[in-house]
Amino acid sequence: STVIHPLLYAQEAALKEHLNPFAEPNNLMLCGWLQGDISLEALQKAVEWLTERQSALRTTFEQRRDGSYGQLVQPDWSPDNFYLEDAENETEAYSRVHTLIGRHLNLEQSSFDFHVFRLSSDKMLIAAVLHPAICDHWSLNILRNELAQLYAQAKDNVENPDVTGALPYQLVDVAHWQQ
């Protein structure tokens, strides 16, 4: 059976904003350039490792029978949320990133998408789109640093990556404590 966890107060506010039909999306974006010897296979593996480590990235939201919302931590992150697209130049890549920020995520399917815009085999723009119900600005730095470490380890063919050890708490743990 699927466990529907309670929401943090901040998640409740983010979902209320998300459900407002007149509100603009307020997604967060983690964006950066990869240049040089790029391994798309290693990048995808690093993203998968990151989602295994950070359960918030596997979180979806579901409406309960009473009308309230809860969060579900999916067992796996779907590789269908890893997108690779070609871009002619930096302007086109930035334009696509701008479009991503302005679209509504379907939170019943995913609150995190990862996009790679390939300008050439040695230059790509990566963009992670995160809903504010699963991430805040402070957490973006943690995700960026962990992704960089995991990517380096994936390129080195490390089988059991290590970032900084196991996480003692996940977002759903805090939500339970807050209730």
Tab-separated table of N, CA and C in Angstrom:
chain	number	residue	atom	x	y	z
A	1	SER	N	0.835	-1.188	0.000
A	1	SER	CA	0.000	0.000	0.000
A	1	SER	C	0.874	1.243	0.000
A	2	THR	N	0.402	2.279	-0.618
A	2	THR	CA	1.138	3.527	-0.736
A	2	THR	C	0.878	4.394	0.487
A	3	VAL	N	1.950	4.933	1.059
A	3	VAL	CA	1.839	5.802	2.221
A	3	VAL	C	1.785	7.248	1.754
A	4	ILE	N	0.731	7.943	2.146
A	4	ILE	CA	0.616	9.368	1.849
A	4	ILE	C	1.038	10.118	3.102
A	5	HIS	N	2.122	10.854	2.992
A	5	HIS	CA	2.696	11.572	4.122
A	5	HIS	C	2.086	12.967	4.240
A	6	PRO	N	2.105	13.529	5.450
A	6	PRO	CA	1.614	14.900	5.608
A	6	PRO	C	2.542	15.899	4.907
A	7	LEU	N	2.056	17.111	4.785
A	7	LEU	CA	2.828	18.182	4.157
A	7	LEU	C	3.462	19.071	5.211
A	8	LEU	N	4.597	19.643	4.859
A	8	LEU	CA	5.157	20.738	5.648
A	8	LEU	C	4.259	21.959	5.456
A	9	TYR	N	4.291	22.894	6.389
A	9	TYR	CA	3.510	24.113	6.223
A	9	TYR	C	3.928	24.853	4.945
A	10	ALA	N	5.232	24.862	4.663
A	10	ALA	CA	5.718	25.530	3.448
A	10	ALA	C	5.213	24.812	2.192
A	11	GLN	N	5.091	23.484	2.253
A	11	GLN	CA	4.555	22.750	1.109
A	11	GLN	C	3.080	23.081	0.903
A	12	GLU	N	2.341	23.217	1.995
A	12	GLU	CA	0.927	23.582	1.885
A	12	GLU	C	0.788	24.919	1.168
A	13	ALA	N	1.627	25.878	1.539
A	13	ALA	CA	1.579	27.195	0.902
A	13	ALA	C	1.961	27.107	-0.579
A	14	ALA	N	2.996	26.318	-0.888
A	14	ALA	CA	3.430	26.173	-2.280
A	14	ALA	C	2.353	25.493	-3.125
A	15	LEU	N	1.673	24.499	-2.553
A	15	LEU	CA	0.610	23.824	-3.298
A	15	LEU	C	-0.597	24.727	-3.481
A	16	LYS	N	-0.911	25.536	-2.468
A	16	LYS	CA	-2.031	26.478	-2.603
A	16	LYS	C	-1.756	27.442	-3.754
A	17	GLU	N	-0.528	27.909	-3.845
A	17	GLU	CA	-0.143	28.802	-4.939
A	17	GLU	C	-0.207	28.059	-6.277
A	18	HIS	N	0.260	26.819	-6.297
A	18	HIS	CA	0.267	26.005	-7.517
A	18	HIS	C	-1.153	25.758	-8.030
A	19	LEU	N	-2.086	25.568	-7.120
A	19	LEU	CA	-3.464	25.258	-7.494
A	19	LEU	C	-4.283	26.489	-7.872
A	20	ASN	N	-3.755	27.681	-7.616
A	20	ASN	CA	-4.426	28.916	-7.990
A	20	ASN	C	-4.356	29.071	-9.509
A	21	PRO	N	-5.482	29.028	-10.200
A	21	PRO	CA	-5.445	29.078	-11.670
A	21	PRO	C	-4.908	30.397	-12.232
A	22	PHE	N	-4.838	31.442	-11.405
A	22	PHE	CA	-4.356	32.738	-11.868
A	22	PHE	C	-2.890	32.984	-11.530
A	23	ALA	N	-2.285	32.064	-10.787
A	23	ALA	CA	-0.896	32.241	-10.350
A	23	ALA	C	0.076	31.786	-11.431
A	24	GLU	N	1.144	32.519	-11.565
A	24	GLU	CA	2.225	32.123	-12.463
A	24	GLU	C	3.056	31.037	-11.775
A	25	PRO	N	3.611	30.096	-12.533
A	25	PRO	CA	4.482	29.086	-11.921
A	25	PRO	C	5.680	29.758	-11.252
A	26	ASN	N	6.096	29.219	-10.151
A	26	ASN	CA	7.261	29.781	-9.451
A	26	ASN	C	8.304	28.693	-9.216
A	27	ASN	N	8.561	27.911	-10.266
A	27	ASN	CA	9.540	26.836	-10.179
A	27	ASN	C	10.925	27.373	-9.859
A	28	LEU	N	11.722	26.525	-9.259
A	28	LEU	CA	13.124	26.835	-9.024
A	28	LEU	C	13.938	26.156	-10.118
A	29	MET	N	15.098	26.719	-10.414
A	29	MET	CA	15.920	26.208	-11.497
A	29	MET	C	17.361	26.091	-11.019
A	30	LEU	N	17.940	24.954	-11.302
A	30	LEU	CA	19.363	24.726	-11.102
A	30	LEU	C	19.944	24.576	-12.498
A	31	CYS	N	20.774	25.519	-12.903
A	31	CYS	CA	21.191	25.602	-14.292
A	31	CYS	C	22.700	25.808	-14.360
A	32	GLY	N	23.338	25.178	-15.339
A	32	GLY	CA	24.769	25.378	-15.501
A	32	GLY	C	25.282	24.741	-16.783
A	33	TRP	N	26.493	25.133	-17.138
A	33	TRP	CA	27.114	24.632	-18.360
A	33	TRP	C	28.040	23.471	-18.057
A	34	LEU	N	28.033	22.488	-18.939
A	34	LEU	CA	29.042	21.436	-18.955
A	34	LEU	C	29.848	21.650	-20.227
A	35	GLN	N	31.166	21.639	-20.089
A	35	GLN	CA	32.022	21.819	-21.253
A	35	GLN	C	33.186	20.845	-21.171
A	36	GLY	N	33.659	20.437	-22.327
A	36	GLY	CA	34.792	19.518	-22.370
A	36	GLY	C	34.333	18.103	-22.653
A	37	ASP	N	34.992	17.148	-22.024
A	37	ASP	CA	34.680	15.729	-22.212
A	37	ASP	C	33.439	15.381	-21.399
A	38	ILE	N	32.281	15.402	-22.055
A	38	ILE	CA	30.999	15.206	-21.374
A	38	ILE	C	30.507	13.780	-21.621
A	39	SER	N	30.079	13.136	-20.548
A	39	SER	CA	29.483	11.814	-20.657
A	39	SER	C	28.008	11.912	-20.269
A	40	LEU	N	27.125	11.782	-21.273
A	40	LEU	CA	25.693	11.819	-20.982
A	40	LEU	C	25.273	10.630	-20.118
A	41	GLU	N	25.902	9.483	-20.341
A	41	GLU	CA	25.604	8.295	-19.541
A	41	GLU	C	25.952	8.551	-18.068
A	42	ALA	N	27.105	9.153	-17.830
A	42	ALA	CA	27.513	9.468	-16.455
A	42	ALA	C	26.592	10.525	-15.846
A	43	LEU	N	26.170	11.490	-16.652
A	43	LEU	CA	25.271	12.523	-16.150
A	43	LEU	C	23.936	11.918	-15.737
A	44	GLN	N	23.386	11.041	-16.581
A	44	GLN	CA	22.117	10.408	-16.228
A	44	GLN	C	22.273	9.544	-14.980
A	45	LYS	N	23.387	8.843	-14.860
A	45	LYS	CA	23.634	8.021	-13.668
A	45	LYS	C	23.737	8.916	-12.428
A	46	ALA	N	24.405	10.051	-12.550
A	46	ALA	CA	24.539	10.978	-11.425
A	46	ALA	C	23.181	11.500	-10.979
A	47	VAL	N	22.310	11.820	-11.941
A	47	VAL	CA	20.960	12.295	-11.603
A	47	VAL	C	20.180	11.178	-10.901
A	48	GLU	N	20.300	9.953	-11.389
A	48	GLU	CA	19.626	8.828	-10.733
A	48	GLU	C	20.135	8.644	-9.306
A	49	TRP	N	21.451	8.724	-9.111
A	49	TRP	CA	22.017	8.608	-7.763
A	49	TRP	C	21.514	9.732	-6.865
A	50	LEU	N	21.447	10.946	-7.426
A	50	LEU	CA	20.974	12.086	-6.642
A	50	LEU	C	19.531	11.871	-6.188
A	51	THR	N	18.693	11.344	-7.074
A	51	THR	CA	17.295	11.115	-6.703
A	51	THR	C	17.153	9.964	-5.708
A	52	GLU	N	18.077	9.000	-5.749
A	52	GLU	CA	18.074	7.945	-4.725
A	52	GLU	C	18.418	8.547	-3.370
A	53	ARG	N	19.368	9.449	-3.361
A	53	ARG	CA	19.854	10.067	-2.118
A	53	ARG	C	18.846	11.068	-1.554
A	54	GLN	N	18.259	11.878	-2.409
A	54	GLN	CA	17.369	12.958	-1.993
A	54	GLN	C	15.928	12.568	-2.332
A	55	SER	N	15.222	12.006	-1.373
A	55	SER	CA	13.868	11.505	-1.646
A	55	SER	C	12.901	12.614	-2.058
A	56	ALA	N	13.178	13.851	-1.703
A	56	ALA	CA	12.299	14.957	-2.111
A	56	ALA	C	12.191	15.032	-3.632
A	57	LEU	N	13.237	14.627	-4.337
A	57	LEU	CA	13.231	14.677	-5.797
A	57	LEU	C	12.337	13.600	-6.402
A	58	ARG	N	11.923	12.637	-5.594
A	58	ARG	CA	11.019	11.572	-6.047
A	58	ARG	C	9.606	11.775	-5.511
A	59	THR	N	9.339	12.953	-4.963
A	59	THR	CA	8.064	13.229	-4.313
A	59	THR	C	7.023	13.694	-5.321
A	60	THR	N	5.838	13.114	-5.194
A	60	THR	CA	4.670	13.568	-5.945
A	60	THR	C	3.601	13.945	-4.924
A	61	PHE	N	2.555	14.583	-5.392
A	61	PHE	CA	1.508	15.060	-4.487
A	61	PHE	C	0.160	14.534	-4.959
A	62	GLU	N	-0.661	14.168	-3.991
A	62	GLU	CA	-1.957	13.574	-4.308
A	62	GLU	C	-3.025	14.150	-3.399
A	63	GLN	N	-4.189	14.372	-3.978
A	63	GLN	CA	-5.309	14.865	-3.196
A	63	GLN	C	-5.984	13.689	-2.494
A	64	ARG	N	-6.241	13.875	-1.208
A	64	ARG	CA	-6.916	12.842	-0.412
A	64	ARG	C	-8.426	12.961	-0.588
A	65	ARG	N	-9.140	11.984	-0.063
A	65	ARG	CA	-10.606	11.983	-0.163
A	65	ARG	C	-11.228	13.201	0.506
A	66	ASP	N	-10.599	13.698	1.574
A	66	ASP	CA	-11.156	14.849	2.286
A	66	ASP	C	-10.816	16.184	1.617
A	67	GLY	N	-10.098	16.141	0.471
A	67	GLY	CA	-9.754	17.358	-0.254
A	67	GLY	C	-8.377	17.901	0.075
A	68	SER	N	-7.781	17.450	1.173
A	68	SER	CA	-6.438	17.898	1.520
A	68	SER	C	-5.411	17.164	0.655
A	69	TYR	N	-4.190	17.628	0.696
A	69	TYR	CA	-3.125	17.014	-0.096
A	69	TYR	C	-2.113	16.343	0.807
A	70	GLY	N	-1.470	15.340	0.265
A	70	GLY	CA	-0.382	14.648	0.935
A	70	GLY	C	0.731	14.406	-0.070
A	71	GLN	N	1.887	14.017	0.453
A	71	GLN	CA	3.020	13.748	-0.430
A	71	GLN	C	3.349	12.262	-0.424
A	72	LEU	N	3.726	11.773	-1.587
A	72	LEU	CA	4.121	10.377	-1.751
A	72	LEU	C	5.565	10.355	-2.226
A	73	VAL	N	6.389	9.558	-1.584
A	73	VAL	CA	7.763	9.385	-2.038
A	73	VAL	C	7.782	8.145	-2.920
A	74	GLN	N	8.036	8.369	-4.198
A	74	GLN	CA	8.060	7.265	-5.147
A	74	GLN	C	9.316	6.426	-4.930
A	75	PRO	N	9.234	5.106	-5.155
A	75	PRO	CA	10.406	4.257	-4.939
A	75	PRO	C	11.555	4.583	-5.890
A	76	ASP	N	11.216	5.010	-7.102
A	76	ASP	CA	12.233	5.338	-8.099
A	76	ASP	C	11.847	6.608	-8.822
A	77	TRP	N	12.853	7.306	-9.322
A	77	TRP	CA	12.632	8.470	-10.171
A	77	TRP	C	12.609	7.973	-11.598
A	78	SER	N	11.661	8.415	-12.362
A	78	SER	CA	11.493	7.936	-13.729
A	78	SER	C	12.512	8.572	-14.666
A	79	PRO	N	13.274	7.743	-15.393
A	79	PRO	CA	14.173	8.298	-16.411
A	79	PRO	C	13.416	9.065	-17.498
A	80	ASP	N	12.084	8.902	-17.551
A	80	ASP	CA	11.279	9.675	-18.500
A	80	ASP	C	11.356	11.167	-18.185
A	81	ASN	N	11.808	11.529	-17.003
A	81	ASN	CA	11.928	12.932	-16.604
A	81	ASN	C	13.333	13.480	-16.864
A	82	PHE	N	14.139	12.732	-17.613
A	82	PHE	CA	15.472	13.171	-18.053
A	82	PHE	C	15.358	13.446	-19.543
A	83	TYR	N	15.469	14.702	-19.920
A	83	TYR	CA	15.226	15.119	-21.299
A	83	TYR	C	16.533	15.578	-21.951
A	84	LEU	N	16.787	15.098	-23.155
A	84	LEU	CA	17.938	15.522	-23.948
A	84	LEU	C	17.415	16.141	-25.231
A	85	GLU	N	17.805	17.389	-25.486
A	85	GLU	CA	17.374	18.089	-26.690
A	85	GLU	C	18.571	18.812	-27.294
A	86	ASP	N	18.578	18.902	-28.606
A	86	ASP	CA	19.620	19.671	-29.280
A	86	ASP	C	19.206	21.136	-29.323
A	87	ALA	N	20.198	22.015	-29.219
A	87	ALA	CA	19.971	23.458	-29.335
A	87	ALA	C	21.013	24.012	-30.306
A	88	GLU	N	20.592	24.942	-31.144
A	88	GLU	CA	21.493	25.514	-32.161
A	88	GLU	C	22.582	26.391	-31.551
A	89	ASN	N	22.210	27.155	-30.498
A	89	ASN	CA	23.164	28.091	-29.912
A	89	ASN	C	22.746	28.407	-28.473
A	90	GLU	N	23.550	29.202	-27.797
A	90	GLU	CA	23.278	29.542	-26.399
A	90	GLU	C	21.954	30.289	-26.247
A	91	THR	N	21.645	31.177	-27.162
A	91	THR	CA	20.397	31.947	-27.087
A	91	THR	C	19.197	31.018	-27.106
A	92	GLU	N	19.212	30.037	-28.004
A	92	GLU	CA	18.106	29.079	-28.069
A	92	GLU	C	18.022	28.256	-26.780
A	93	ALA	N	19.165	27.826	-26.268
A	93	ALA	CA	19.172	27.036	-25.031
A	93	ALA	C	18.597	27.848	-23.876
A	94	TYR	N	19.035	29.107	-23.746
A	94	TYR	CA	18.512	29.969	-22.671
A	94	TYR	C	17.011	30.216	-22.840
A	95	SER	N	16.567	30.369	-24.067
A	95	SER	CA	15.145	30.583	-24.326
A	95	SER	C	14.331	29.368	-23.863
A	96	ARG	N	14.835	28.188	-24.133
A	96	ARG	CA	14.129	26.974	-23.701
A	96	ARG	C	14.106	26.854	-22.181
A	97	VAL	N	15.199	27.235	-21.545
A	97	VAL	CA	15.235	27.215	-20.081
A	97	VAL	C	14.196	28.183	-19.526
A	98	HIS	N	14.107	29.362	-20.113
A	98	HIS	CA	13.122	30.347	-19.677
A	98	HIS	C	11.710	29.786	-19.800
A	99	THR	N	11.447	29.053	-20.866
A	99	THR	CA	10.136	28.413	-21.059
A	99	THR	C	9.873	27.389	-19.968
A	100	LEU	N	10.902	26.626	-19.595
A	100	LEU	CA	10.736	25.605	-18.550
A	100	LEU	C	10.325	26.219	-17.213
A	101	ILE	N	10.938	27.325	-16.880
A	101	ILE	CA	10.630	27.973	-15.601
A	101	ILE	C	9.170	28.403	-15.567
A	102	GLY	N	8.636	28.788	-16.717
A	102	GLY	CA	7.281	29.323	-16.769
A	102	GLY	C	6.185	28.303	-16.998
A	103	ARG	N	6.484	27.025	-16.919
A	103	ARG	CA	5.427	26.029	-17.130
A	103	ARG	C	5.057	25.365	-15.811
A	104	HIS	N	3.814	24.939	-15.731
A	104	HIS	CA	3.342	24.236	-14.539
A	104	HIS	C	3.774	22.775	-14.597
A	105	LEU	N	4.347	22.285	-13.523
A	105	LEU	CA	4.671	20.862	-13.413
A	105	LEU	C	3.421	20.099	-13.001
A	106	ASN	N	3.260	18.905	-13.500
A	106	ASN	CA	2.166	18.037	-13.060
A	106	ASN	C	2.649	17.309	-11.817
A	107	LEU	N	2.288	17.816	-10.656
A	107	LEU	CA	2.829	17.317	-9.393
A	107	LEU	C	2.347	15.917	-9.037
A	108	GLU	N	1.346	15.422	-9.729
A	108	GLU	CA	0.933	14.033	-9.507
A	108	GLU	C	1.884	13.071	-10.219
A	109	GLN	N	2.685	13.594	-11.147
A	109	GLN	CA	3.634	12.760	-11.882
A	109	GLN	C	5.073	13.008	-11.455
A	110	SER	N	5.442	14.261	-11.279
A	110	SER	CA	6.819	14.595	-10.909
A	110	SER	C	6.888	16.045	-10.447
A	111	SER	N	7.732	16.293	-9.472
A	111	SER	CA	7.976	17.665	-9.029
A	111	SER	C	9.409	18.077	-9.360
A	112	PHE	N	10.073	17.254	-10.213
A	112	PHE	CA	11.467	17.478	-10.595
A	112	PHE	C	11.701	16.922	-11.992
A	113	ASP	N	12.193	17.757	-12.892
A	113	ASP	CA	12.591	17.339	-14.235
A	113	ASP	C	14.033	17.765	-14.466
A	114	PHE	N	14.739	17.019	-15.297
A	114	PHE	CA	16.133	17.338	-15.606
A	114	PHE	C	16.285	17.421	-17.121
A	115	HIS	N	16.794	18.545	-17.602
A	115	HIS	CA	16.920	18.801	-19.038
A	115	HIS	C	18.380	19.050	-19.408
A	116	VAL	N	18.756	18.520	-20.562
A	116	VAL	CA	20.083	18.754	-21.122
A	116	VAL	C	19.886	19.324	-22.517
A	117	PHE	N	20.445	20.490	-22.748
A	117	PHE	CA	20.395	21.122	-24.067
A	117	PHE	C	21.793	21.019	-24.679
A	118	ARG	N	21.903	20.183	-25.704
A	118	ARG	CA	23.199	19.872	-26.318
A	118	ARG	C	23.461	20.844	-27.464
A	119	LEU	N	24.496	21.660	-27.304
A	119	LEU	CA	24.923	22.542	-28.379
A	119	LEU	C	25.944	21.831	-29.264
A	120	SER	N	26.748	20.984	-28.638
A	120	SER	CA	27.726	20.152	-29.353
A	120	SER	C	28.106	19.015	-28.406
A	121	SER	N	28.959	18.134	-28.861
A	121	SER	CA	29.345	17.002	-28.014
A	121	SER	C	30.163	17.444	-26.807
A	122	ASP	N	30.718	18.661	-26.862
A	122	ASP	CA	31.533	19.127	-25.740
A	122	ASP	C	31.001	20.414	-25.088
A	123	LYS	N	29.714	20.736	-25.337
A	123	LYS	CA	29.114	21.911	-24.697
A	123	LYS	C	27.620	21.693	-24.549
A	124	MET	N	27.171	21.649	-23.278
A	124	MET	CA	25.765	21.410	-22.988
A	124	MET	C	25.324	22.269	-21.808
A	125	LEU	N	24.072	22.695	-21.868
A	125	LEU	CA	23.454	23.434	-20.776
A	125	LEU	C	22.536	22.464	-20.043
A	126	ILE	N	22.744	22.329	-18.734
A	126	ILE	CA	21.865	21.456	-17.951
A	126	ILE	C	20.938	22.331	-17.115
A	127	ALA	N	19.709	21.857	-16.953
A	127	ALA	CA	18.708	22.628	-16.208
A	127	ALA	C	17.806	21.664	-15.447
A	128	ALA	N	17.838	21.772	-14.141
A	128	ALA	CA	16.939	21.000	-13.289
A	128	ALA	C	15.798	21.922	-12.882
A	129	VAL	N	14.564	21.484	-13.123
A	129	VAL	CA	13.370	22.246	-12.776
A	129	VAL	C	12.771	21.599	-11.531
A	130	LEU	N	12.617	22.388	-10.467
A	130	LEU	CA	12.122	21.871	-9.196
A	130	LEU	C	10.956	22.713	-8.709
A	131	HIS	N	9.922	22.051	-8.250
A	131	HIS	CA	8.790	22.779	-7.689
A	131	HIS	C	9.171	23.240	-6.280
A	132	PRO	N	8.740	24.440	-5.854
A	132	PRO	CA	9.099	24.935	-4.519
A	132	PRO	C	8.522	24.101	-3.369
A	133	ALA	N	7.624	23.167	-3.664
A	133	ALA	CA	7.127	22.280	-2.607
A	133	ALA	C	8.166	21.230	-2.217
A	134	ILE	N	9.220	21.050	-3.038
A	134	ILE	CA	10.246	20.058	-2.705
A	134	ILE	C	11.628	20.659	-2.497
A	135	CYS	N	11.771	21.953	-2.755
A	135	CYS	CA	13.102	22.549	-2.696
A	135	CYS	C	12.986	24.045	-2.401
A	136	ASP	N	14.012	24.567	-1.753
A	136	ASP	CA	14.091	26.013	-1.556
A	136	ASP	C	15.435	26.494	-2.121
A	137	HIS	N	15.646	27.797	-2.102
A	137	HIS	CA	16.867	28.350	-2.694
A	137	HIS	C	18.121	27.857	-1.992
A	138	TRP	N	18.075	27.716	-0.691
A	138	TRP	CA	19.225	27.248	0.069
A	138	TRP	C	19.591	25.825	-0.355
A	139	SER	N	18.606	24.987	-0.590
A	139	SER	CA	18.840	23.588	-0.957
A	139	SER	C	19.420	23.441	-2.359
A	140	LEU	N	19.225	24.431	-3.226
A	140	LEU	CA	19.776	24.349	-4.578
A	140	LEU	C	21.297	24.196	-4.562
A	141	ASN	N	21.967	24.898	-3.645
A	141	ASN	CA	23.425	24.780	-3.554
A	141	ASN	C	23.838	23.373	-3.152
A	142	ILE	N	23.095	22.772	-2.237
A	142	ILE	CA	23.396	21.401	-1.823
A	142	ILE	C	23.231	20.462	-3.008
A	143	LEU	N	22.121	20.593	-3.727
A	143	LEU	CA	21.877	19.734	-4.888
A	143	LEU	C	22.949	19.920	-5.953
A	144	ARG	N	23.338	21.158	-6.217
A	144	ARG	CA	24.369	21.432	-7.222
A	144	ARG	C	25.686	20.765	-6.836
A	145	ASN	N	26.086	20.915	-5.569
A	145	ASN	CA	27.347	20.326	-5.120
A	145	ASN	C	27.299	18.802	-5.162
A	146	GLU	N	26.178	18.226	-4.725
A	146	GLU	CA	26.060	16.770	-4.747
A	146	GLU	C	26.039	16.242	-6.172
A	147	LEU	N	25.333	16.925	-7.079
A	147	LEU	CA	25.295	16.495	-8.472
A	147	LEU	C	26.694	16.537	-9.082
A	148	ALA	N	27.451	17.583	-8.797
A	148	ALA	CA	28.817	17.691	-9.336
A	148	ALA	C	29.686	16.538	-8.826
A	149	GLN	N	29.585	16.233	-7.538
A	149	GLN	CA	30.376	15.128	-6.971
A	149	GLN	C	29.948	13.789	-7.568
A	150	LEU	N	28.652	13.579	-7.702
A	150	LEU	CA	28.154	12.320	-8.240
A	150	LEU	C	28.506	12.166	-9.719
A	151	TYR	N	28.468	13.256	-10.467
A	151	TYR	CA	28.846	13.209	-11.878
A	151	TYR	C	30.318	12.819	-12.019
A	152	ALA	N	31.167	13.419	-11.213
A	152	ALA	CA	32.598	13.084	-11.265
A	152	ALA	C	32.811	11.604	-10.935
A	153	GLN	N	32.087	11.105	-9.950
A	153	GLN	CA	32.224	9.692	-9.579
A	153	GLN	C	31.674	8.777	-10.675
A	154	ALA	N	30.573	9.172	-11.308
A	154	ALA	CA	30.010	8.366	-12.400
A	154	ALA	C	30.977	8.331	-13.590
A	155	LYS	N	31.624	9.462	-13.878
A	155	LYS	CA	32.608	9.486	-14.972
A	155	LYS	C	33.798	8.592	-14.659
A	156	ASP	N	34.117	8.457	-13.370
A	156	ASP	CA	35.230	7.594	-12.948
A	156	ASP	C	34.794	6.140	-12.754
A	157	ASN	N	33.542	5.830	-13.140
A	157	ASN	CA	32.986	4.467	-13.031
A	157	ASN	C	32.960	3.931	-11.606
A	158	VAL	N	32.710	4.805	-10.643
A	158	VAL	CA	32.556	4.383	-9.255
A	158	VAL	C	31.235	3.628	-9.145
A	159	GLU	N	31.257	2.474	-8.500
A	159	GLU	CA	30.029	1.680	-8.381
A	159	GLU	C	29.149	2.111	-7.212
A	160	ASN	N	29.764	2.486	-6.107
A	160	ASN	CA	29.024	2.909	-4.914
A	160	ASN	C	29.439	4.330	-4.561
A	161	PRO	N	28.716	5.312	-5.084
A	161	PRO	CA	29.134	6.702	-4.870
A	161	PRO	C	28.990	7.125	-3.415
A	162	ASP	N	29.837	8.063	-3.030
A	162	ASP	CA	29.777	8.611	-1.682
A	162	ASP	C	29.858	10.123	-1.799
A	163	VAL	N	28.861	10.793	-1.251
A	163	VAL	CA	28.878	12.248	-1.267
A	163	VAL	C	29.359	12.733	0.097
A	164	THR	N	28.534	12.577	1.090
A	164	THR	CA	28.930	12.946	2.457
A	164	THR	C	28.314	11.977	3.452
A	165	GLY	N	28.087	10.778	3.010
A	165	GLY	CA	27.463	9.796	3.888
A	165	GLY	C	25.953	9.847	3.781
A	166	ALA	N	25.334	8.955	4.488
A	166	ALA	CA	23.870	8.857	4.460
A	166	ALA	C	23.235	10.093	5.086
A	167	LEU	N	22.087	10.456	4.546
A	167	LEU	CA	21.347	11.588	5.110
A	167	LEU	C	20.548	11.108	6.320
A	168	PRO	N	20.675	11.780	7.452
A	168	PRO	CA	19.949	11.324	8.639
A	168	PRO	C	18.446	11.591	8.556
A	169	TYR	N	18.050	12.586	7.767
A	169	TYR	CA	16.633	12.963	7.669
A	169	TYR	C	16.286	13.269	6.223
A	170	GLN	N	15.022	13.051	5.899
A	170	GLN	CA	14.498	13.416	4.595
A	170	GLN	C	13.356	14.414	4.826
A	171	LEU	N	12.873	15.029	3.771
A	171	LEU	CA	11.835	16.052	3.872
A	171	LEU	C	10.569	15.510	4.539
A	172	VAL	N	10.186	14.279	4.224
A	172	VAL	CA	8.973	13.726	4.842
A	172	VAL	C	9.131	13.536	6.340
A	173	ASP	N	10.360	13.281	6.804
A	173	ASP	CA	10.599	13.164	8.247
A	173	ASP	C	10.264	14.493	8.938
A	174	VAL	N	10.695	15.577	8.342
A	174	VAL	CA	10.424	16.903	8.914
A	174	VAL	C	8.925	17.185	8.908
A	175	ALA	N	8.234	16.773	7.856
A	175	ALA	CA	6.782	16.980	7.775
A	175	ALA	C	6.065	16.234	8.898
A	176	HIS	N	6.500	15.027	9.193
A	176	HIS	CA	5.894	14.286	10.295
A	176	HIS	C	6.156	14.969	11.644
A	177	TRP	N	7.363	15.473	11.830
A	177	TRP	CA	7.696	16.164	13.071
A	177	TRP	C	6.879	17.429	13.236
A	178	GLN	N	6.621	18.111	12.114
A	178	GLN	CA	5.909	19.382	12.174
A	178	GLN	C	4.432	19.195	12.526
A	179	GLN	N	3.882	18.037	12.299
A	179	GLN	CA	2.465	17.821	12.555
A	179	GLN	C	2.171	17.764	14.033
